[in-house]
Each structure stands twice: as C-alpha cells, then as structure tokens.
PDB file of C-alpha atoms in Angstrom:
ATOM      1  CA  UNK A   1      13.183   5.082  16.676  1.00 60.00           C
ATOM      2  CA  UNK A   2      11.342   8.420  16.969  1.00 69.00           C
ATOM      3  CA  UNK A   3       7.819   9.242  15.769  1.00 71.00           C
ATOM      4  CA  UNK A   4       7.642  12.898  16.600  1.00 73.00           C
ATOM      5  CA  UNK A   5       9.773  16.069  16.302  1.00 74.00           C
ATOM      6  CA  UNK A   6       8.969  18.963  18.387  1.00 73.00           C
ATOM      7  CA  UNK A   7       9.705  22.561  17.239  1.00 73.00           C
ATOM      8  CA  UNK A   8       8.748  24.826  19.721  1.00 75.00           C
ATOM      9  CA  UNK A   9       5.037  24.672  19.931  1.00 79.00           C
ATOM     10  CA  UNK A  10       4.687  22.555  16.834  1.00 80.00           C
ATOM     11  CA  UNK A  11       4.886  18.537  17.024  1.00 79.00           C
ATOM     12  CA  UNK A  12       5.525  16.913  13.643  1.00 79.00           C
ATOM     13  CA  UNK A  13       4.646  13.137  13.743  1.00 85.00           C
ATOM     14  CA  UNK A  14       7.024  11.229  11.547  1.00 89.00           C
ATOM     15  CA  UNK A  15       4.225   8.998  10.283  1.00 88.00           C
ATOM     16  CA  UNK A  16       1.936  11.355   9.055  1.00 88.00           C
ATOM     17  CA  UNK A  17       4.812  13.399   7.583  1.00 92.00           C
ATOM     18  CA  UNK A  18       6.023  10.190   5.531  1.00 94.00           C
ATOM     19  CA  UNK A  19       2.343   9.486   4.356  1.00 92.00           C
ATOM     20  CA  UNK A  20       2.089  13.158   3.289  1.00 93.00           C
ATOM     21  CA  UNK A  21       5.705  13.129   1.498  1.00 96.00           C
ATOM     22  CA  UNK A  22       4.539   9.795  -0.389  1.00 96.00           C
ATOM     23  CA  UNK A  23       1.336  10.825  -1.479  1.00 94.00           C
ATOM     24  CA  UNK A  24       2.726  14.328  -2.646  1.00 96.00           C
ATOM     25  CA  UNK A  25       5.526  12.440  -4.381  1.00 97.00           C
ATOM     26  CA  UNK A  26       3.194  10.099  -6.237  1.00 97.00           C
ATOM     27  CA  UNK A  27       1.163  12.827  -7.457  1.00 96.00           C
ATOM     28  CA  UNK A  28       4.100  14.649  -8.716  1.00 97.00           C
ATOM     29  CA  UNK A  29       5.347  11.475 -10.429  1.00 97.00           C
ATOM     30  CA  UNK A  30       1.969  10.899 -12.045  1.00 97.00           C
ATOM     31  CA  UNK A  31       1.328  14.221 -13.086  1.00 97.00           C
ATOM     32  CA  UNK A  32       5.058  14.231 -14.697  1.00 97.00           C
ATOM     33  CA  UNK A  33       4.433  11.074 -16.660  1.00 97.00           C
ATOM     34  CA  UNK A  34       0.820  11.878 -17.218  1.00 97.00           C
ATOM     35  CA  UNK A  35       1.832  14.846 -19.244  1.00 95.00           C
ATOM     36  CA  UNK A  36       3.808  12.730 -21.546  1.00 93.00           C
ATOM     37  CA  UNK A  37       0.969  10.341 -22.216  1.00 94.00           C
ATOM     38  CA  UNK A  38      -1.481  13.002 -22.931  1.00 95.00           C
ATOM     39  CA  UNK A  39      -3.619  12.132 -19.888  1.00 96.00           C
ATOM     40  CA  UNK A  40      -5.696  14.607 -18.051  1.00 95.00           C
ATOM     41  CA  UNK A  41      -4.092  16.395 -14.811  1.00 95.00           C
ATOM     42  CA  UNK A  42      -7.606  17.091 -13.500  1.00 96.00           C
ATOM     43  CA  UNK A  43      -8.517  13.492 -13.776  1.00 96.00           C
ATOM     44  CA  UNK A  44      -5.048  12.312 -12.137  1.00 97.00           C
ATOM     45  CA  UNK A  45      -6.003  14.674  -9.035  1.00 96.00           C
ATOM     46  CA  UNK A  46      -9.583  13.397  -9.053  1.00 96.00           C
ATOM     47  CA  UNK A  47      -8.119   9.834  -8.858  1.00 96.00           C
ATOM     48  CA  UNK A  48      -5.931  10.512  -6.037  1.00 95.00           C
ATOM     49  CA  UNK A  49      -8.500  12.287  -4.103  1.00 95.00           C
ATOM     50  CA  UNK A  50     -10.970   9.600  -4.546  1.00 94.00           C
ATOM     51  CA  UNK A  51      -8.287   6.841  -3.792  1.00 93.00           C
ATOM     52  CA  UNK A  52      -7.355   8.756  -0.611  1.00 91.00           C
ATOM     53  CA  UNK A  53     -10.953   8.525   0.698  1.00 93.00           C
ATOM     54  CA  UNK A  54     -11.805   5.032  -0.508  1.00 93.00           C
ATOM     55  CA  UNK A  55      -8.374   3.978   0.675  1.00 91.00           C
ATOM     56  CA  UNK A  56      -9.092   5.078   4.305  1.00 87.00           C
ATOM     57  CA  UNK A  57     -12.322   3.893   4.249  1.00 89.00           C
ATOM     58  CA  UNK A  58     -10.926   0.466   2.878  1.00 89.00           C
ATOM     59  CA  UNK A  59      -8.360   0.360   5.549  1.00 85.00           C
ATOM     60  CA  UNK A  60     -10.652   0.817   8.293  1.00 81.00           C
ATOM     61  CA  UNK A  61     -13.314  -1.702   6.950  1.00 84.00           C
ATOM     62  CA  UNK A  62     -10.739  -4.499   6.402  1.00 82.00           C
ATOM     63  CA  UNK A  63      -9.581  -3.830   9.956  1.00 75.00           C
ATOM     64  CA  UNK A  64     -13.129  -4.364  11.315  1.00 78.00           C
ATOM     65  CA  UNK A  65     -13.480  -7.694   9.511  1.00 76.00           C
ATOM     66  CA  UNK A  66     -10.143  -8.819  10.572  1.00 72.00           C
ATOM     67  CA  UNK A  67     -10.921  -7.776  14.192  1.00 69.00           C
ATOM     68  CA  UNK A  68     -14.665  -8.908  14.280  1.00 71.00           C
ATOM     69  CA  UNK A  69     -14.301 -11.210  17.235  1.00 69.00           C
ATOM     70  CA  UNK A  70     -12.557  -8.672  19.222  1.00 65.00           C
ATOM     71  CA  UNK A  71     -15.245  -5.986  18.327  1.00 67.00           C
ATOM     72  CA  UNK A  72     -17.927  -8.423  19.218  1.00 75.00           C
ATOM     73  CA  UNK A  73     -16.361  -8.425  22.785  1.00 72.00           C
ATOM     74  CA  UNK A  74     -15.410  -4.851  23.113  1.00 67.00           C
ATOM     75  CA  UNK A  75     -17.585  -2.624  20.500  1.00 70.00           C
ATOM     76  CA  UNK A  76     -15.504   0.563  21.640  1.00 65.00           C
ATOM     77  CA  UNK A  77     -12.853  -0.707  19.118  1.00 59.00           C
ATOM     78  CA  UNK A  78     -15.001   0.650  16.393  1.00 66.00           C
ATOM     79  CA  UNK A  79     -14.331   4.401  17.703  1.00 66.00           C
ATOM     80  CA  UNK A  80     -10.688   4.055  18.308  1.00 63.00           C
ATOM     81  CA  UNK A  81      -9.047   5.742  15.490  1.00 57.00           C
ATOM     82  CA  UNK A  82      -5.548   5.925  16.815  1.00 57.00           C
ATOM     83  CA  UNK A  83      -4.640   2.660  14.980  1.00 59.00           C
ATOM     84  CA  UNK A  84      -6.274  -0.239  13.170  1.00 58.00           C
ATOM     85  CA  UNK A  85      -5.685   0.311   9.596  1.00 64.00           C
ATOM     86  CA  UNK A  86      -4.871  -2.508   7.019  1.00 75.00           C
ATOM     87  CA  UNK A  87      -3.129  -1.564   3.906  1.00 85.00           C
ATOM     88  CA  UNK A  88      -4.518  -4.166   1.755  1.00 88.00           C
ATOM     89  CA  UNK A  89      -7.967  -2.512   2.613  1.00 88.00           C
ATOM     90  CA  UNK A  90      -6.445   0.441   1.314  1.00 89.00           C
ATOM     91  CA  UNK A  91      -5.486  -0.824  -1.875  1.00 92.00           C
ATOM     92  CA  UNK A  92      -8.610  -2.319  -2.706  1.00 92.00           C
ATOM     93  CA  UNK A  93     -10.647   0.688  -1.590  1.00 93.00           C
ATOM     94  CA  UNK A  94      -8.518   2.893  -3.714  1.00 94.00           C
ATOM     95  CA  UNK A  95      -8.820   0.957  -6.832  1.00 95.00           C
ATOM     96  CA  UNK A  96     -12.634   0.447  -6.455  1.00 95.00           C
ATOM     97  CA  UNK A  97     -13.042   4.253  -5.978  1.00 96.00           C
ATOM     98  CA  UNK A  98     -10.848   5.060  -8.635  1.00 96.00           C
ATOM     99  CA  UNK A  99     -12.695   2.932 -11.172  1.00 95.00           C
ATOM    100  CA  UNK A 100     -15.881   4.325 -10.331  1.00 96.00           C
ATOM    101  CA  UNK A 101     -14.559   7.992 -10.602  1.00 96.00           C
ATOM    102  CA  UNK A 102     -13.262   7.107 -14.392  1.00 96.00           C
ATOM    103  CA  UNK A 103     -16.566   5.377 -15.266  1.00 94.00           C
ATOM    104  CA  UNK A 104     -18.360   8.854 -14.224  1.00 95.00           C
ATOM    105  CA  UNK A 105     -15.777  10.758 -15.874  1.00 94.00           C
ATOM    106  CA  UNK A 106     -16.077   8.556 -18.942  1.00 95.00           C
ATOM    107  CA  UNK A 107     -12.219   8.191 -18.893  1.00 95.00           C
ATOM    108  CA  UNK A 108     -10.377   5.171 -19.852  1.00 93.00           C
ATOM    109  CA  UNK A 109      -9.688   3.433 -16.465  1.00 95.00           C
ATOM    110  CA  UNK A 110      -7.056   1.154 -17.482  1.00 95.00           C
ATOM    111  CA  UNK A 111      -4.685   4.099 -18.901  1.00 95.00           C
ATOM    112  CA  UNK A 112      -4.836   5.612 -15.597  1.00 97.00           C
ATOM    113  CA  UNK A 113      -4.548   2.362 -13.661  1.00 97.00           C
ATOM    114  CA  UNK A 114      -1.216   1.675 -15.448  1.00 97.00           C
ATOM    115  CA  UNK A 115       0.016   5.311 -14.894  1.00 97.00           C
ATOM    116  CA  UNK A 116      -0.760   5.509 -11.103  1.00 97.00           C
ATOM    117  CA  UNK A 117       0.309   2.005  -9.651  1.00 97.00           C
ATOM    118  CA  UNK A 118       4.130   2.659  -9.949  1.00 98.00           C
ATOM    119  CA  UNK A 119       3.690   5.896  -7.948  1.00 97.00           C
ATOM    120  CA  UNK A 120       1.440   3.747  -5.596  1.00 96.00           C
ATOM    121  CA  UNK A 121       4.449   1.478  -4.673  1.00 97.00           C
ATOM    122  CA  UNK A 122       6.549   4.539  -4.117  1.00 98.00           C
ATOM    123  CA  UNK A 123       4.089   6.156  -1.638  1.00 96.00           C
ATOM    124  CA  UNK A 124       3.944   2.752   0.141  1.00 96.00           C
ATOM    125  CA  UNK A 125       7.721   2.969   0.324  1.00 97.00           C
ATOM    126  CA  UNK A 126       7.629   6.289   2.279  1.00 97.00           C
ATOM    127  CA  UNK A 127       4.609   5.015   4.345  1.00 94.00           C
ATOM    128  CA  UNK A 128       6.795   2.160   5.639  1.00 96.00           C
ATOM    129  CA  UNK A 129       9.483   4.476   6.611  1.00 96.00           C
ATOM    130  CA  UNK A 130       6.616   6.123   8.609  1.00 93.00           C
ATOM    131  CA  UNK A 131       5.967   2.809   9.981  1.00 93.00           C
ATOM    132  CA  UNK A 132       9.689   2.321  11.035  1.00 95.00           C
ATOM    133  CA  UNK A 133       9.773   5.549  12.922  1.00 92.00           C
ATOM    134  CA  UNK A 134       6.396   4.737  14.755  1.00 90.00           C
ATOM    135  CA  UNK A 135       7.606   1.063  15.592  1.00 91.00           C
ATOM    136  CA  UNK A 136       4.432  -0.462  14.043  1.00 90.00           C
ATOM    137  CA  UNK A 137       4.435  -3.311  11.826  1.00 91.00           C
ATOM    138  CA  UNK A 138       7.447  -4.634  13.614  1.00 95.00           C
ATOM    139  CA  UNK A 139       9.255  -7.901  12.884  1.00 97.00           C
ATOM    140  CA  UNK A 140      10.474 -10.895  14.997  1.00 97.00           C
ATOM    141  CA  UNK A 141      12.917 -11.125  17.652  1.00 97.00           C
ATOM    142  CA  UNK A 142      16.629 -11.603  16.304  1.00 97.00           C
ATOM    143  CA  UNK A 143      19.912 -11.555  17.543  1.00 95.00           C
ATOM    144  CA  UNK A 144      21.385 -10.949  13.795  1.00 96.00           C
ATOM    145  CA  UNK A 145      23.581  -7.628  13.123  1.00 96.00           C
ATOM    146  CA  UNK A 146      20.723  -6.139  11.342  1.00 95.00           C
ATOM    147  CA  UNK A 147      18.425  -6.183  14.289  1.00 97.00           C
ATOM    148  CA  UNK A 148      16.848  -2.814  15.377  1.00 94.00           C
ATOM    149  CA  UNK A 149      15.975  -1.955  19.017  1.00 95.00           C
ATOM    150  CA  UNK A 150      13.021   0.315  19.864  1.00 93.00           C
ATOM    151  CA  UNK A 151      13.148   2.265  23.020  1.00 90.00           C
ATOM    152  CA  UNK A 152      10.233   4.708  22.750  1.00 85.00           C
ATOM    153  CA  UNK A 153       7.657   2.906  20.451  1.00 88.00           C
ATOM    154  CA  UNK A 154       4.026   2.809  21.491  1.00 84.00           C
ATOM    155  CA  UNK A 155       3.800  -0.515  19.415  1.00 87.00           C
ATOM    156  CA  UNK A 156       6.930  -2.415  19.088  1.00 92.00           C
ATOM    157  CA  UNK A 157       8.310  -4.156  22.267  1.00 93.00           C
ATOM    158  CA  UNK A 158      11.012  -1.621  23.553  1.00 93.00           C
ATOM    159  CA  UNK A 159      14.436  -2.676  24.445  1.00 94.00           C
ATOM    160  CA  UNK A 160      14.269  -6.260  22.055  1.00 96.00           C
ATOM    161  CA  UNK A 161      16.003  -6.493  18.986  1.00 97.00           C
ATOM    162  CA  UNK A 162      13.761  -7.092  16.087  1.00 97.00           C
ATOM    163  CA  UNK A 163      13.817  -7.769  12.503  1.00 98.00           C
ATOM    164  CA  UNK A 164      13.605  -4.237  10.432  1.00 97.00           C
ATOM    165  CA  UNK A 165      10.558  -5.561   8.585  1.00 98.00           C
ATOM    166  CA  UNK A 166       9.466  -1.912   7.838  1.00 97.00           C
ATOM    167  CA  UNK A 167      12.702  -0.961   6.099  1.00 97.00           C
ATOM    168  CA  UNK A 168      12.600  -4.340   4.206  1.00 98.00           C
ATOM    169  CA  UNK A 169       9.062  -3.586   2.976  1.00 98.00           C
ATOM    170  CA  UNK A 170      10.216   0.036   2.167  1.00 98.00           C
ATOM    171  CA  UNK A 171      12.977  -1.158   0.050  1.00 98.00           C
ATOM    172  CA  UNK A 172      10.667  -3.511  -1.688  1.00 98.00           C
ATOM    173  CA  UNK A 173       8.228  -0.814  -2.437  1.00 98.00           C
ATOM    174  CA  UNK A 174      10.844   1.213  -3.972  1.00 98.00           C
ATOM    175  CA  UNK A 175      12.421  -1.603  -5.907  1.00 98.00           C
ATOM    176  CA  UNK A 176       8.897  -2.451  -7.278  1.00 98.00           C
ATOM    177  CA  UNK A 177       8.304   1.014  -8.275  1.00 98.00           C
ATOM    178  CA  UNK A 178      11.647   1.164 -10.221  1.00 98.00           C
ATOM    179  CA  UNK A 179      10.778  -2.016 -11.811  1.00 98.00           C
ATOM    180  CA  UNK A 180       7.526  -0.939 -12.982  1.00 98.00           C
ATOM    181  CA  UNK A 181       8.833   2.572 -14.316  1.00 98.00           C
ATOM    182  CA  UNK A 182      11.383   0.464 -16.292  1.00 98.00           C
ATOM    183  CA  UNK A 183       8.654  -2.020 -17.600  1.00 98.00           C
ATOM    184  CA  UNK A 184       6.453   1.019 -18.458  1.00 97.00           C
ATOM    185  CA  UNK A 185       8.978   2.550 -20.507  1.00 96.00           C
ATOM    186  CA  UNK A 186       8.801  -0.682 -22.765  1.00 96.00           C
ATOM    187  CA  UNK A 187       5.420   0.478 -23.600  1.00 94.00           C
ATOM    188  CA  UNK A 188       3.631  -2.875 -22.637  1.00 95.00           C
ATOM    189  CA  UNK A 189      -0.070  -3.693 -23.339  1.00 95.00           C
ATOM    190  CA  UNK A 190      -2.620  -2.002 -21.535  1.00 94.00           C
ATOM    191  CA  UNK A 191      -3.002  -3.150 -17.909  1.00 95.00           C
ATOM    192  CA  UNK A 192       0.054  -5.211 -17.708  1.00 97.00           C
ATOM    193  CA  UNK A 193       1.966  -2.470 -15.579  1.00 97.00           C
ATOM    194  CA  UNK A 194      -0.766  -2.434 -13.399  1.00 97.00           C
ATOM    195  CA  UNK A 195      -0.880  -6.153 -13.343  1.00 97.00           C
ATOM    196  CA  UNK A 196       2.666  -6.262 -12.349  1.00 98.00           C
ATOM    197  CA  UNK A 197       2.083  -4.344  -9.535  1.00 98.00           C
ATOM    198  CA  UNK A 198      -0.399  -6.878  -8.204  1.00 97.00           C
ATOM    199  CA  UNK A 199       1.690  -9.738  -8.538  1.00 98.00           C
ATOM    200  CA  UNK A 200       4.999  -8.182  -7.348  1.00 98.00           C
ATOM    201  CA  UNK A 201       3.373  -6.395  -4.010  1.00 98.00           C
ATOM    202  CA  UNK A 202       1.416  -9.648  -3.552  1.00 97.00           C
ATOM    203  CA  UNK A 203       4.320 -11.906  -3.706  1.00 98.00           C
ATOM    204  CA  UNK A 204       6.357  -9.418  -1.503  1.00 98.00           C
ATOM    205  CA  UNK A 205       3.655  -8.937   0.930  1.00 96.00           C
ATOM    206  CA  UNK A 206       3.365 -12.713   1.307  1.00 97.00           C
ATOM    207  CA  UNK A 207       6.917 -13.168   2.109  1.00 97.00           C
ATOM    208  CA  UNK A 208       7.551 -10.331   4.565  1.00 97.00           C
ATOM    209  CA  UNK A 209       4.554 -11.787   6.718  1.00 95.00           C
ATOM    210  CA  UNK A 210       6.700 -14.471   7.735  1.00 95.00           C
ATOM    211  CA  UNK A 211       9.136 -12.055   9.388  1.00 96.00           C
ATOM    212  CA  UNK A 212       6.356  -9.871  11.012  1.00 95.00           C
ATOM    213  CA  UNK A 213       5.591 -10.325  14.588  1.00 93.00           C
ATOM    214  CA  UNK A 214       2.572  -7.775  15.196  1.00 88.00           C
ATOM    215  CA  UNK A 215      -0.983  -9.232  15.333  1.00 77.00           C
ATOM    216  CA  UNK A 216      -2.593  -9.131  11.816  1.00 74.00           C
ATOM    217  CA  UNK A 217      -5.241 -11.786  12.180  1.00 72.00           C
ATOM    218  CA  UNK A 218      -4.858 -15.212  10.810  1.00 74.00           C
ATOM    219  CA  UNK A 219      -6.765 -17.957   9.032  1.00 76.00           C
ATOM    220  CA  UNK A 220      -4.865 -21.369   9.809  1.00 80.00           C
ATOM    221  CA  UNK A 221      -1.037 -20.942   9.236  1.00 88.00           C
ATOM    222  CA  UNK A 222      -1.152 -18.081   7.224  1.00 91.00           C
ATOM    223  CA  UNK A 223      -2.227 -14.335   8.338  1.00 90.00           C
ATOM    224  CA  UNK A 224      -5.175 -12.483   6.957  1.00 87.00           C
ATOM    225  CA  UNK A 225      -2.568 -10.470   4.548  1.00 91.00           C
ATOM    226  CA  UNK A 226      -1.321 -13.706   3.097  1.00 95.00           C
ATOM    227  CA  UNK A 227      -4.576 -15.242   2.362  1.00 93.00           C
ATOM    228  CA  UNK A 228      -5.540 -11.878   0.428  1.00 92.00           C
ATOM    229  CA  UNK A 229      -2.126 -11.840  -1.314  1.00 96.00           C
ATOM    230  CA  UNK A 230      -3.156 -15.183  -3.112  1.00 96.00           C
ATOM    231  CA  UNK A 231      -6.118 -13.550  -4.405  1.00 95.00           C
ATOM    232  CA  UNK A 232      -4.147 -10.288  -5.096  1.00 96.00           C
ATOM    233  CA  UNK A 233      -1.303 -12.566  -7.260  1.00 97.00           C
ATOM    234  CA  UNK A 234      -4.078 -14.405  -9.047  1.00 97.00           C
ATOM    235  CA  UNK A 235      -5.842 -11.388 -10.162  1.00 96.00           C
ATOM    236  CA  UNK A 236      -2.747  -9.859 -11.277  1.00 97.00           C
ATOM    237  CA  UNK A 237      -1.896 -12.666 -13.335  1.00 97.00           C
ATOM    238  CA  UNK A 238      -5.450 -12.953 -14.778  1.00 96.00           C
ATOM    239  CA  UNK A 239      -5.156  -9.287 -15.685  1.00 95.00           C
ATOM    240  CA  UNK A 240      -1.920  -9.570 -17.387  1.00 95.00           C
ATOM    241  CA  UNK A 241      -3.273 -12.092 -20.268  1.00 94.00           C
ATOM    242  CA  UNK A 242      -6.967 -11.057 -20.144  1.00 93.00           C
ATOM    243  CA  UNK A 243      -7.157  -7.186 -19.997  1.00 89.00           C
ATOM    244  CA  UNK A 244      -5.041  -6.646 -23.425  1.00 83.00           C
ATOM    245  CA  UNK A 245      -7.508  -8.961 -25.180  1.00 79.00           C
ATOM    246  CA  UNK A 246     -10.347  -7.175 -23.914  1.00 81.00           C
ATOM    247  CA  UNK A 247      -8.816  -3.785 -25.047  1.00 73.00           C
ATOM    248  CA  UNK A 248      -8.376  -5.447 -28.674  1.00 69.00           C
ATOM    249  CA  UNK A 249     -11.958  -6.381 -28.801  1.00 67.00           C
ATOM    250  CA  UNK A 250     -12.995  -2.835 -27.840  1.00 66.00           C
ATOM    251  CA  UNK A 251     -10.901  -1.333 -30.351  1.00 57.00           C
TER     252      UNK A 251
END
C-alpha cells in the first residue's frame, strides 16, 4: 500500500499517524468513560504516559530476547531502531509500568486496568492499519480473491498476493474493543474486563500467527508470540476467577 503522504515539504508516515490516532482515541475514550466512573483524569493521563514509555521499552526488550542469536552475530542490531518492536513486549511493559504508577499514586490499579484495556484494543486496531500501510506483519501468499499485493513496501514482498493479516488483526482488535465495552456496561466484578482482554487478544493473536509469514522467532512449531499467547490466556483465566475474590477479601 502506501506508508507516506507528502504535502509540500512535509512527509507524513501512515504508520506513525495511525499510532498517534490510536493513542489519542484511546485516551479520549478512557477519559470519557473514566468521568462516569469517578476516576481521576490526571491518573488516566499518567497511566497512558507510563504505558507509552514502558510499552516502547517492552517492545524493544522482547525483540532483543527473540533476536538474541542474531544479535550475538551482529551487535549493530542493538542500535537499529528503524524496526524491531514486538507488540507483546509493549503490552507487558505497559501493564507493569501502569501497575507501578498506580501503586505510587496509591490508586486502585484494577479499576483503571478494567477501564483502559478496551481502549488499548482500539488503539491496536488503528496500529494494525498502520502496519497494513507500511506492509509489515504481512501474511502468507494466497491466490484467493481477498489477497493484497504490495508494490512499494520496505517489508512485505512486492508483487505477490498476500493474506491481509494486518486488516484481519485490525478488525479483530476493534471487535474485541466492542465486546469489552459491552461487557463493561454489564458492570462485571473487578478485574474481569481486563481478564477478558487478555483471553480474547491471546486467542486471536495465537490464531492469526498461523497466517503470518514475516519472521517473528519460533520455538518448535510455534512462533514466539504463540508461546506467549499461552501464558497470556492462562493469566487472563486466572485473573477472571481470582481477582474478584481478592477484592472481596480487601473489602
């Protein structure tokens, strides 16, 4: 597709633009819903800032772990920031830094965790559109009618019909957002909206990995992301049942 738009002396990269739109939309959604729940707008902004920093560090750190053999052969990979970011690392890093921030602020992390995760899924939906524009995270070759052919991508093989895994992922992320918002409107017990995100995203990511064809690291027959998905789904299931009981004991 196309990854940049040139307007005179200004060049706008679609990947970065979609990331920015996703971040801004997620922040707006959280503030809108947070006000109805009596949650602090300052804390929400602080969580987003910490999640942004922690997410960027996590994305890069997990990439280093996945690419450790290649880095040992070519250490210059450590300083190549043009690409090399793993989404799961961003999710984990963002959650950890947000948790630390809430502990420092003495805020109820679970309340904000439930609030933020539907918006995170929405932001990921926009981010995957950015992936589509850039051509990264591309799918396997296909001759089906829905195949997408890139012509100017720096990542995907050009001139080959590929499964549009980016758009499938984007649609899945937006769907998860919608499901979680609907579920949240039912006022479930604390922690269960966030747990739902982990389960739904983990299952979706595990499945979409079978259709992708970019290099993502592997352990046996599974990609690195699929291995992490097992842990993410298991964590979500445990959270769904354990956190409500923990909150009851605190009360």
